[in-house]
PDB file of C-alpha atoms and ligand atoms in Angstrom:
ATOM      1  CA  MET X   1      44.784 199.772 235.786  1.00  0.00           C
ATOM      2  CA  LYS X   2      46.953 202.359 234.061  1.00  0.00           C
ATOM      3  CA  ASP X   3      45.655 205.894 233.912  1.00  0.00           C
ATOM      4  CA  PHE X   4      45.243 207.400 230.456  1.00  0.00           C
ATOM      5  CA  SER X   5      48.436 209.476 230.478  1.00  0.00           C
ATOM      6  CA  GLU X   6      50.433 206.344 231.295  1.00  0.00           C
ATOM      7  CA  LEU X   7      48.533 204.223 228.767  1.00  0.00           C
ATOM      8  CA  ILE X   8      49.428 206.531 225.880  1.00  0.00           C
ATOM      9  CA  SER X   9      53.120 206.516 226.774  1.00  0.00           C
ATOM     10  CA  VAL X  10      53.463 202.738 227.228  1.00  0.00           C
ATOM     11  CA  ARG X  11      51.598 201.995 224.007  1.00  0.00           C
ATOM     12  CA  ARG X  12      54.203 201.162 221.403  1.00  0.00           C
ATOM     13  CA  SER X  13      53.959 199.352 218.088  1.00  0.00           C
ATOM     14  CA  HIS X  14      54.381 195.607 218.576  1.00  0.00           C
ATOM     15  CA  ARG X  15      55.536 193.478 215.658  1.00  0.00           C
ATOM     16  CA  LYS X  16      56.428 190.253 217.484  1.00  0.00           C
ATOM     17  CA  PHE X  17      53.730 188.074 218.978  1.00  0.00           C
ATOM     18  CA  THR X  18      53.503 184.840 220.916  1.00  0.00           C
ATOM     19  CA  GLU X  19      51.392 181.990 219.574  1.00  0.00           C
ATOM     20  CA  GLU X  20      48.754 182.513 222.262  1.00  0.00           C
ATOM     21  CA  ALA X  21      45.320 183.218 220.824  1.00  0.00           C
ATOM     22  CA  VAL X  22      43.520 186.480 221.519  1.00  0.00           C
ATOM     23  CA  SER X  23      40.370 185.723 223.499  1.00  0.00           C
ATOM     24  CA  GLU X  24      36.923 186.436 222.124  1.00  0.00           C
ATOM     25  CA  ASP X  25      36.296 188.845 225.013  1.00  0.00           C
ATOM     26  CA  ASP X  26      39.458 190.840 224.305  1.00  0.00           C
ATOM     27  CA  LEU X  27      38.771 190.941 220.587  1.00  0.00           C
ATOM     28  CA  ARG X  28      35.241 192.128 221.235  1.00  0.00           C
ATOM     29  CA  LEU X  29      36.541 194.937 223.469  1.00  0.00           C
ATOM     30  CA  ILE X  30      39.007 196.000 220.772  1.00  0.00           C
ATOM     31  CA  VAL X  31      36.425 196.254 217.992  1.00  0.00           C
ATOM     32  CA  ARG X  32      34.026 197.868 220.468  1.00  0.00           C
ATOM     33  CA  ALA X  33      36.616 200.627 220.905  1.00  0.00           C
ATOM     34  CA  GLY X  34      36.612 201.131 217.132  1.00  0.00           C
ATOM     35  CA  LEU X  35      32.835 201.320 217.091  1.00  0.00           C
ATOM     36  CA  ILE X  36      32.746 203.808 219.983  1.00  0.00           C
ATOM     37  CA  ALA X  37      35.229 206.128 218.253  1.00  0.00           C
ATOM     38  CA  PRO X  38      34.065 209.610 217.337  1.00  0.00           C
ATOM     39  CA  SER X  39      33.298 210.091 213.658  1.00  0.00           C
ATOM     40  CA  SER X  40      32.423 212.962 211.359  1.00  0.00           C
ATOM     41  CA  LYS X  41      28.689 213.746 211.689  1.00  0.00           C
ATOM     42  CA  GLY X  42      28.398 210.485 213.640  1.00  0.00           C
ATOM     43  CA  LEU X  43      28.367 208.593 210.327  1.00  0.00           C
ATOM     44  CA  HIS X  44      31.038 205.992 211.230  1.00  0.00           C
ATOM     45  CA  ALA X  45      32.209 205.665 207.638  1.00  0.00           C
ATOM     46  CA  CYS X  46      34.371 202.643 208.288  1.00  0.00           C
ATOM     47  CA  GLU X  47      33.987 198.929 208.892  1.00  0.00           C
ATOM     48  CA  PHE X  48      36.270 196.377 210.475  1.00  0.00           C
ATOM     49  CA  VAL X  49      37.103 192.960 209.078  1.00  0.00           C
ATOM     50  CA  VAL X  50      38.480 190.589 211.705  1.00  0.00           C
ATOM     51  CA  VAL X  51      40.797 187.933 210.271  1.00  0.00           C
ATOM     52  CA  ARG X  52      41.964 184.949 212.287  1.00  0.00           C
ATOM     53  CA  ASP X  53      42.637 182.459 209.526  1.00  0.00           C
ATOM     54  CA  GLY X  54      46.410 181.854 209.398  1.00  0.00           C
ATOM     55  CA  LYS X  55      46.557 181.345 205.635  1.00  0.00           C
ATOM     56  CA  THR X  56      44.727 184.609 204.976  1.00  0.00           C
ATOM     57  CA  ILE X  57      46.932 186.441 207.473  1.00  0.00           C
ATOM     58  CA  GLY X  58      49.946 185.086 205.572  1.00  0.00           C
ATOM     59  CA  GLN X  59      48.545 186.507 202.329  1.00  0.00           C
ATOM     60  CA  LEU X  60      47.901 189.875 203.989  1.00  0.00           C
ATOM     61  CA  SER X  61      51.526 189.985 205.151  1.00  0.00           C
ATOM     62  CA  ARG X  62      52.566 190.040 201.480  1.00  0.00           C
ATOM     63  CA  CYS X  63      50.048 192.653 200.328  1.00  0.00           C
ATOM     64  CA  LYS X  64      52.597 195.462 200.136  1.00  0.00           C
ATOM     65  CA  ALA X  65      56.292 195.816 199.476  1.00  0.00           C
ATOM     66  CA  GLN X  66      57.452 196.871 202.916  1.00  0.00           C
ATOM     67  CA  GLY X  67      56.282 197.035 206.480  1.00  0.00           C
ATOM     68  CA  ALA X  68      53.681 194.253 206.457  1.00  0.00           C
ATOM     69  CA  ASP X  69      55.796 191.082 206.542  1.00  0.00           C
ATOM     70  CA  PHE X  70      55.693 190.790 210.360  1.00  0.00           C
ATOM     71  CA  VAL X  71      51.902 190.479 210.179  1.00  0.00           C
ATOM     72  CA  VAL X  72      52.389 186.769 209.385  1.00  0.00           C
ATOM     73  CA  GLY X  73      53.139 186.183 213.083  1.00  0.00           C
ATOM     74  CA  ALA X  74      49.962 187.831 214.372  1.00  0.00           C
ATOM     75  CA  PRO X  75      47.042 185.681 215.545  1.00  0.00           C
ATOM     76  CA  VAL X  76      44.550 188.402 214.585  1.00  0.00           C
ATOM     77  CA  VAL X  77      44.464 191.093 211.936  1.00  0.00           C
ATOM     78  CA  ILE X  78      41.755 193.737 211.783  1.00  0.00           C
ATOM     79  CA  ALA X  79      41.333 195.441 208.427  1.00  0.00           C
ATOM     80  CA  VAL X  80      39.989 198.975 208.712  1.00  0.00           C
ATOM     81  CA  VAL X  81      38.027 199.745 205.569  1.00  0.00           C
ATOM     82  CA  GLY X  82      36.403 203.024 204.626  1.00  0.00           C
ATOM     83  CA  LEU X  83      33.116 203.877 202.957  1.00  0.00           C
ATOM     84  CA  PRO X  84      33.679 207.017 200.844  1.00  0.00           C
ATOM     85  CA  GLU X  85      30.037 207.017 199.747  1.00  0.00           C
ATOM     86  CA  VAL X  86      28.987 207.389 203.392  1.00  0.00           C
ATOM     87  CA  SER X  87      31.345 210.226 204.271  1.00  0.00           C
ATOM     88  CA  ASP X  88      34.214 212.140 202.716  1.00  0.00           C
ATOM     89  CA  ALA X  89      35.819 211.922 206.155  1.00  0.00           C
ATOM     90  CA  TRP X  90      36.263 208.128 205.927  1.00  0.00           C
ATOM     91  CA  ILE X  91      40.036 208.424 206.352  1.00  0.00           C
ATOM     92  CA  GLU X  92      39.631 210.433 209.531  1.00  0.00           C
ATOM     93  CA  ASP X  93      36.865 208.159 210.842  1.00  0.00           C
ATOM     94  CA  GLY X  94      38.962 205.065 210.183  1.00  0.00           C
ATOM     95  CA  SER X  95      42.088 206.620 211.665  1.00  0.00           C
ATOM     96  CA  VAL X  96      40.379 207.620 214.904  1.00  0.00           C
ATOM     97  CA  ALA X  97      38.803 204.158 215.166  1.00  0.00           C
ATOM     98  CA  ALA X  98      42.154 202.466 214.528  1.00  0.00           C
ATOM     99  CA  THR X  99      43.802 204.597 217.198  1.00  0.00           C
ATOM    100  CA  MET X 100      41.106 203.714 219.714  1.00  0.00           C
ATOM    101  CA  MET X 101      41.617 200.026 218.947  1.00  0.00           C
ATOM    102  CA  LEU X 102      45.392 200.327 219.418  1.00  0.00           C
ATOM    103  CA  LEU X 103      44.852 201.934 222.808  1.00  0.00           C
ATOM    104  CA  GLN X 104      42.267 199.353 223.872  1.00  0.00           C
ATOM    105  CA  ALA X 105      44.679 196.570 222.888  1.00  0.00           C
ATOM    106  CA  GLU X 106      47.382 198.134 225.046  1.00  0.00           C
ATOM    107  CA  ASP X 107      44.979 198.514 227.950  1.00  0.00           C
ATOM    108  CA  LEU X 108      44.315 194.768 227.713  1.00  0.00           C
ATOM    109  CA  GLY X 109      48.066 194.107 227.807  1.00  0.00           C
ATOM    110  CA  LEU X 110      48.081 193.088 224.141  1.00  0.00           C
ATOM    111  CA  GLY X 111      50.440 194.291 221.438  1.00  0.00           C
ATOM    112  CA  ALA X 112      49.276 195.823 218.168  1.00  0.00           C
ATOM    113  CA  CYS X 113      50.616 197.672 215.158  1.00  0.00           C
ATOM    114  CA  TRP X 114      49.014 199.744 212.425  1.00  0.00           C
ATOM    115  CA  VAL X 115      50.046 198.743 208.896  1.00  0.00           C
ATOM    116  CA  GLN X 116      49.320 201.364 206.245  1.00  0.00           C
ATOM    117  CA  ILE X 117      47.544 200.050 203.130  1.00  0.00           C
ATOM    118  CA  ARG X 118      45.980 203.120 201.490  1.00  0.00           C
ATOM    119  CA  ASP X 119      48.275 204.523 198.771  1.00  0.00           C
ATOM    120  CA  ARG X 120      50.847 201.746 199.227  1.00  0.00           C
ATOM    121  CA  LYS X 121      52.337 199.487 196.530  1.00  0.00           C
ATOM    122  CA  ASP X 122      53.309 195.841 196.480  1.00  0.00           C
ATOM    123  CA  ALA X 123      56.718 194.556 195.380  1.00  0.00           C
ATOM    124  CA  GLU X 124      55.625 194.545 191.702  1.00  0.00           C
ATOM    125  CA  GLY X 125      54.240 198.081 191.823  1.00  0.00           C
ATOM    126  CA  GLY X 126      50.644 196.852 192.196  1.00  0.00           C
ATOM    127  CA  ASN X 127      48.157 198.513 194.472  1.00  0.00           C
ATOM    128  CA  ALA X 128      48.169 197.203 198.074  1.00  0.00           C
ATOM    129  CA  GLU X 129      44.509 198.144 198.531  1.00  0.00           C
ATOM    130  CA  ASP X 130      43.557 195.994 195.510  1.00  0.00           C
ATOM    131  CA  ASN X 131      45.523 193.130 197.018  1.00  0.00           C
ATOM    132  CA  VAL X 132      43.707 193.352 200.361  1.00  0.00           C
ATOM    133  CA  ARG X 133      40.325 193.672 198.613  1.00  0.00           C
ATOM    134  CA  ARG X 134      41.099 190.541 196.564  1.00  0.00           C
ATOM    135  CA  ILE X 135      42.397 188.564 199.569  1.00  0.00           C
ATOM    136  CA  LEU X 136      39.364 189.419 201.707  1.00  0.00           C
ATOM    137  CA  GLY X 137      36.794 189.414 198.904  1.00  0.00           C
ATOM    138  CA  LEU X 138      35.831 193.049 199.459  1.00  0.00           C
ATOM    139  CA  SER X 139      33.872 195.193 197.048  1.00  0.00           C
ATOM    140  CA  GLU X 140      35.556 197.908 194.970  1.00  0.00           C
ATOM    141  CA  ARG X 141      33.359 200.421 196.799  1.00  0.00           C
ATOM    142  CA  LEU X 142      35.428 199.941 199.922  1.00  0.00           C
ATOM    143  CA  ARG X 143      38.746 201.651 200.519  1.00  0.00           C
ATOM    144  CA  VAL X 144      41.331 199.914 202.653  1.00  0.00           C
ATOM    145  CA  LEU X 145      42.924 202.259 205.123  1.00  0.00           C
ATOM    146  CA  SER X 146      45.031 199.914 207.222  1.00  0.00           C
ATOM    147  CA  ILE X 147      45.352 196.483 208.681  1.00  0.00           C
ATOM    148  CA  ILE X 148      46.043 196.215 212.384  1.00  0.00           C
ATOM    149  CA  ALA X 149      48.000 193.251 213.708  1.00  0.00           C
ATOM    150  CA  VAL X 150      47.020 192.211 217.234  1.00  0.00           C
ATOM    151  CA  GLY X 151      48.405 189.569 219.563  1.00  0.00           C
ATOM    152  CA  HIS X 152      50.097 188.810 222.848  1.00  0.00           C
ATOM    153  CA  LYS X 153      53.366 190.718 223.046  1.00  0.00           C
ATOM    154  CA  GLY X 154      56.406 188.717 221.959  1.00  0.00           C
ATOM    155  CA  MET X 155      58.767 191.248 223.507  1.00  0.00           C
ATOM    156  CA  GLU X 156      58.568 194.185 225.846  1.00  0.00           C
ATOM    157  CA  ARG X 157      59.123 197.701 224.571  1.00  0.00           C
ATOM    158  CA  LYS X 158      60.165 200.763 226.506  1.00  0.00           C
ATOM    159  CA  PRO X 159      57.575 203.489 226.995  1.00  0.00           C
ATOM    160  CA  PHE X 160      57.775 206.540 224.786  1.00  0.00           C
ATOM    161  CA  ASN X 161      60.807 208.627 225.745  1.00  0.00           C
ATOM    162  CA  GLU X 162      59.436 211.908 227.124  1.00  0.00           C
ATOM    163  CA  ASP X 163      62.777 213.598 226.324  1.00  0.00           C
ATOM    164  CA  ARG X 164      61.977 213.126 222.631  1.00  0.00           C
ATOM    165  CA  LEU X 165      58.671 214.949 222.730  1.00  0.00           C
ATOM    166  CA  LEU X 166      58.669 217.580 219.981  1.00  0.00           C
ATOM    167  CA  TRP X 167      57.419 220.497 222.012  1.00  0.00           C
ATOM    168  CA  ASP X 168      58.569 222.884 219.259  1.00  0.00           C
ATOM    169  CA  LYS X 169      55.627 221.607 217.212  1.00  0.00           C
ATOM    170  CA  VAL X 170      53.306 223.309 219.657  1.00  0.00           C
ATOM    171  CA  HIS X 171      52.621 226.967 218.898  1.00  0.00           C
ATOM    172  CA  VAL X 172      50.800 229.372 221.111  1.00  0.00           C
ATOM    173  CA  TYR X 173      48.897 231.878 219.056  1.00  0.00           C
ATOM    174  CA  SER X 174      49.026 235.556 219.904  1.00  0.00           C
ATOM    175  CA  PRO X 175      47.330 238.284 217.830  1.00  0.00           C
ATOM    176  CA  LEU X 176      50.449 240.440 218.404  1.00  0.00           C
ATOM    177  CA  ILE X 177      53.201 238.023 217.331  1.00  0.00           C
ATOM    178  CA  PRO X 178      52.940 236.433 213.855  1.00  0.00           C
ATOM    179  CA  LEU X 179      53.530 232.691 213.810  1.00  0.00           C
ATOM    180  CA  ASP X 180      56.641 231.565 211.925  1.00  0.00           C
ATOM    181  CA  LEU X 181      54.843 228.640 210.275  1.00  0.00           C
TER     182      LEU X 181
HETATM  183  C1  FMN P   1      49.511 206.073 209.631  1.00  0.00           C
HETATM  184  C2  FMN P   1      50.463 205.025 210.165  1.00  0.00           C
HETATM  185  C3  FMN P   1      50.989 204.089 209.295  1.00  0.00           C
HETATM  186  C4  FMN P   1      51.846 203.100 209.774  1.00  0.00           C
HETATM  187  N1  FMN P   1      52.272 202.132 208.913  1.00  0.00           N
HETATM  188  C5  FMN P   1      53.058 201.144 209.379  1.00  0.00           C
HETATM  189  C6  FMN P   1      53.413 200.057 208.529  1.00  0.00           C
HETATM  190  O1  FMN P   1      53.010 199.974 207.371  1.00  0.00           O
HETATM  191  N2  FMN P   1      54.208 199.094 209.050  1.00  0.00           N
HETATM  192  C7  FMN P   1      54.668 199.129 210.337  1.00  0.00           C
HETATM  193  O2  FMN P   1      55.397 198.206 210.738  1.00  0.00           O
HETATM  194  N3  FMN P   1      54.337 200.147 211.185  1.00  0.00           N
HETATM  195  C8  FMN P   1      53.537 201.130 210.738  1.00  0.00           C
HETATM  196  N4  FMN P   1      53.131 202.133 211.582  1.00  0.00           N
HETATM  197  C9  FMN P   1      53.635 202.178 212.956  1.00  0.00           C
HETATM  198  C10 FMN P   1      54.713 203.267 213.081  1.00  0.00           C
HETATM  199  O3  FMN P   1      55.896 202.811 212.437  1.00  0.00           O
HETATM  200  C11 FMN P   1      54.959 203.578 214.569  1.00  0.00           C
HETATM  201  O4  FMN P   1      53.765 204.043 215.160  1.00  0.00           O
HETATM  202  C12 FMN P   1      56.036 204.646 214.743  1.00  0.00           C
HETATM  203  O5  FMN P   1      57.294 204.162 214.285  1.00  0.00           O
HETATM  204  C13 FMN P   1      56.181 205.058 216.208  1.00  0.00           C
HETATM  205  O6  FMN P   1      56.473 203.927 217.019  1.00  0.00           O
HETATM  206  P1  FMN P   1      55.542 203.507 218.237  1.00  0.00           P
HETATM  207  O7  FMN P   1      54.157 203.246 217.699  1.00  0.00           O
HETATM  208  O8  FMN P   1      56.180 202.267 218.796  1.00  0.00           O
HETATM  209  O9  FMN P   1      55.543 204.618 219.237  1.00  0.00           O
HETATM  210  C14 FMN P   1      52.246 203.095 211.142  1.00  0.00           C
HETATM  211  C15 FMN P   1      51.704 204.044 212.008  1.00  0.00           C
HETATM  212  C16 FMN P   1      50.814 204.979 211.539  1.00  0.00           C
HETATM  213  C17 FMN P   1      50.184 205.959 212.511  1.00  0.00           C
END
């Protein structure tokens, strides 16, 4: 098993998948990771919709103008939807949960990729969130943060290049030296 520091560097976004199905056990572990995720006030203001129907996945791949088309090749898509009435931190809750699911997928040797839906448009200028709500039959009360494509990796990707780490984004505060931010 990889240790955590290795896991986070080998996790890359995967957009090509084989036709092999994702097992029930693996899928359960992935959504479990989302449910375990920390959340503001412990309110867990997000829900997950697991989609395995190929036709529906095809429709989801066309829900926005760019960056979702590859989803058509994924055996599983998990929509991360937020509940603003439960917490104003639904975006953060959903984002942490999505990240945990991406890492759990990698730990299982699966590939995954986050596809942004919130505040995105389709090819005709329509709202991508409305499209996902319509495709999945979700209530207007729900916000759609992202859809996560999951599957067996169709290609290998190199780990994150440590030489490209942006260490200049890290600032060490001192009361004597003002930060240039
Ligand atoms: C908030 C967010 C939105 C993203 N939206 C998309 C998307 O719509 N389509 C896509 O193919 N990848 C999307 N990604 C994946 C990024 O493109 C990817 O994480 C980034 O290029 C770094 O590559 P890596 O994940 O392989 O390290 C998104 C990632 C994040 C965190």
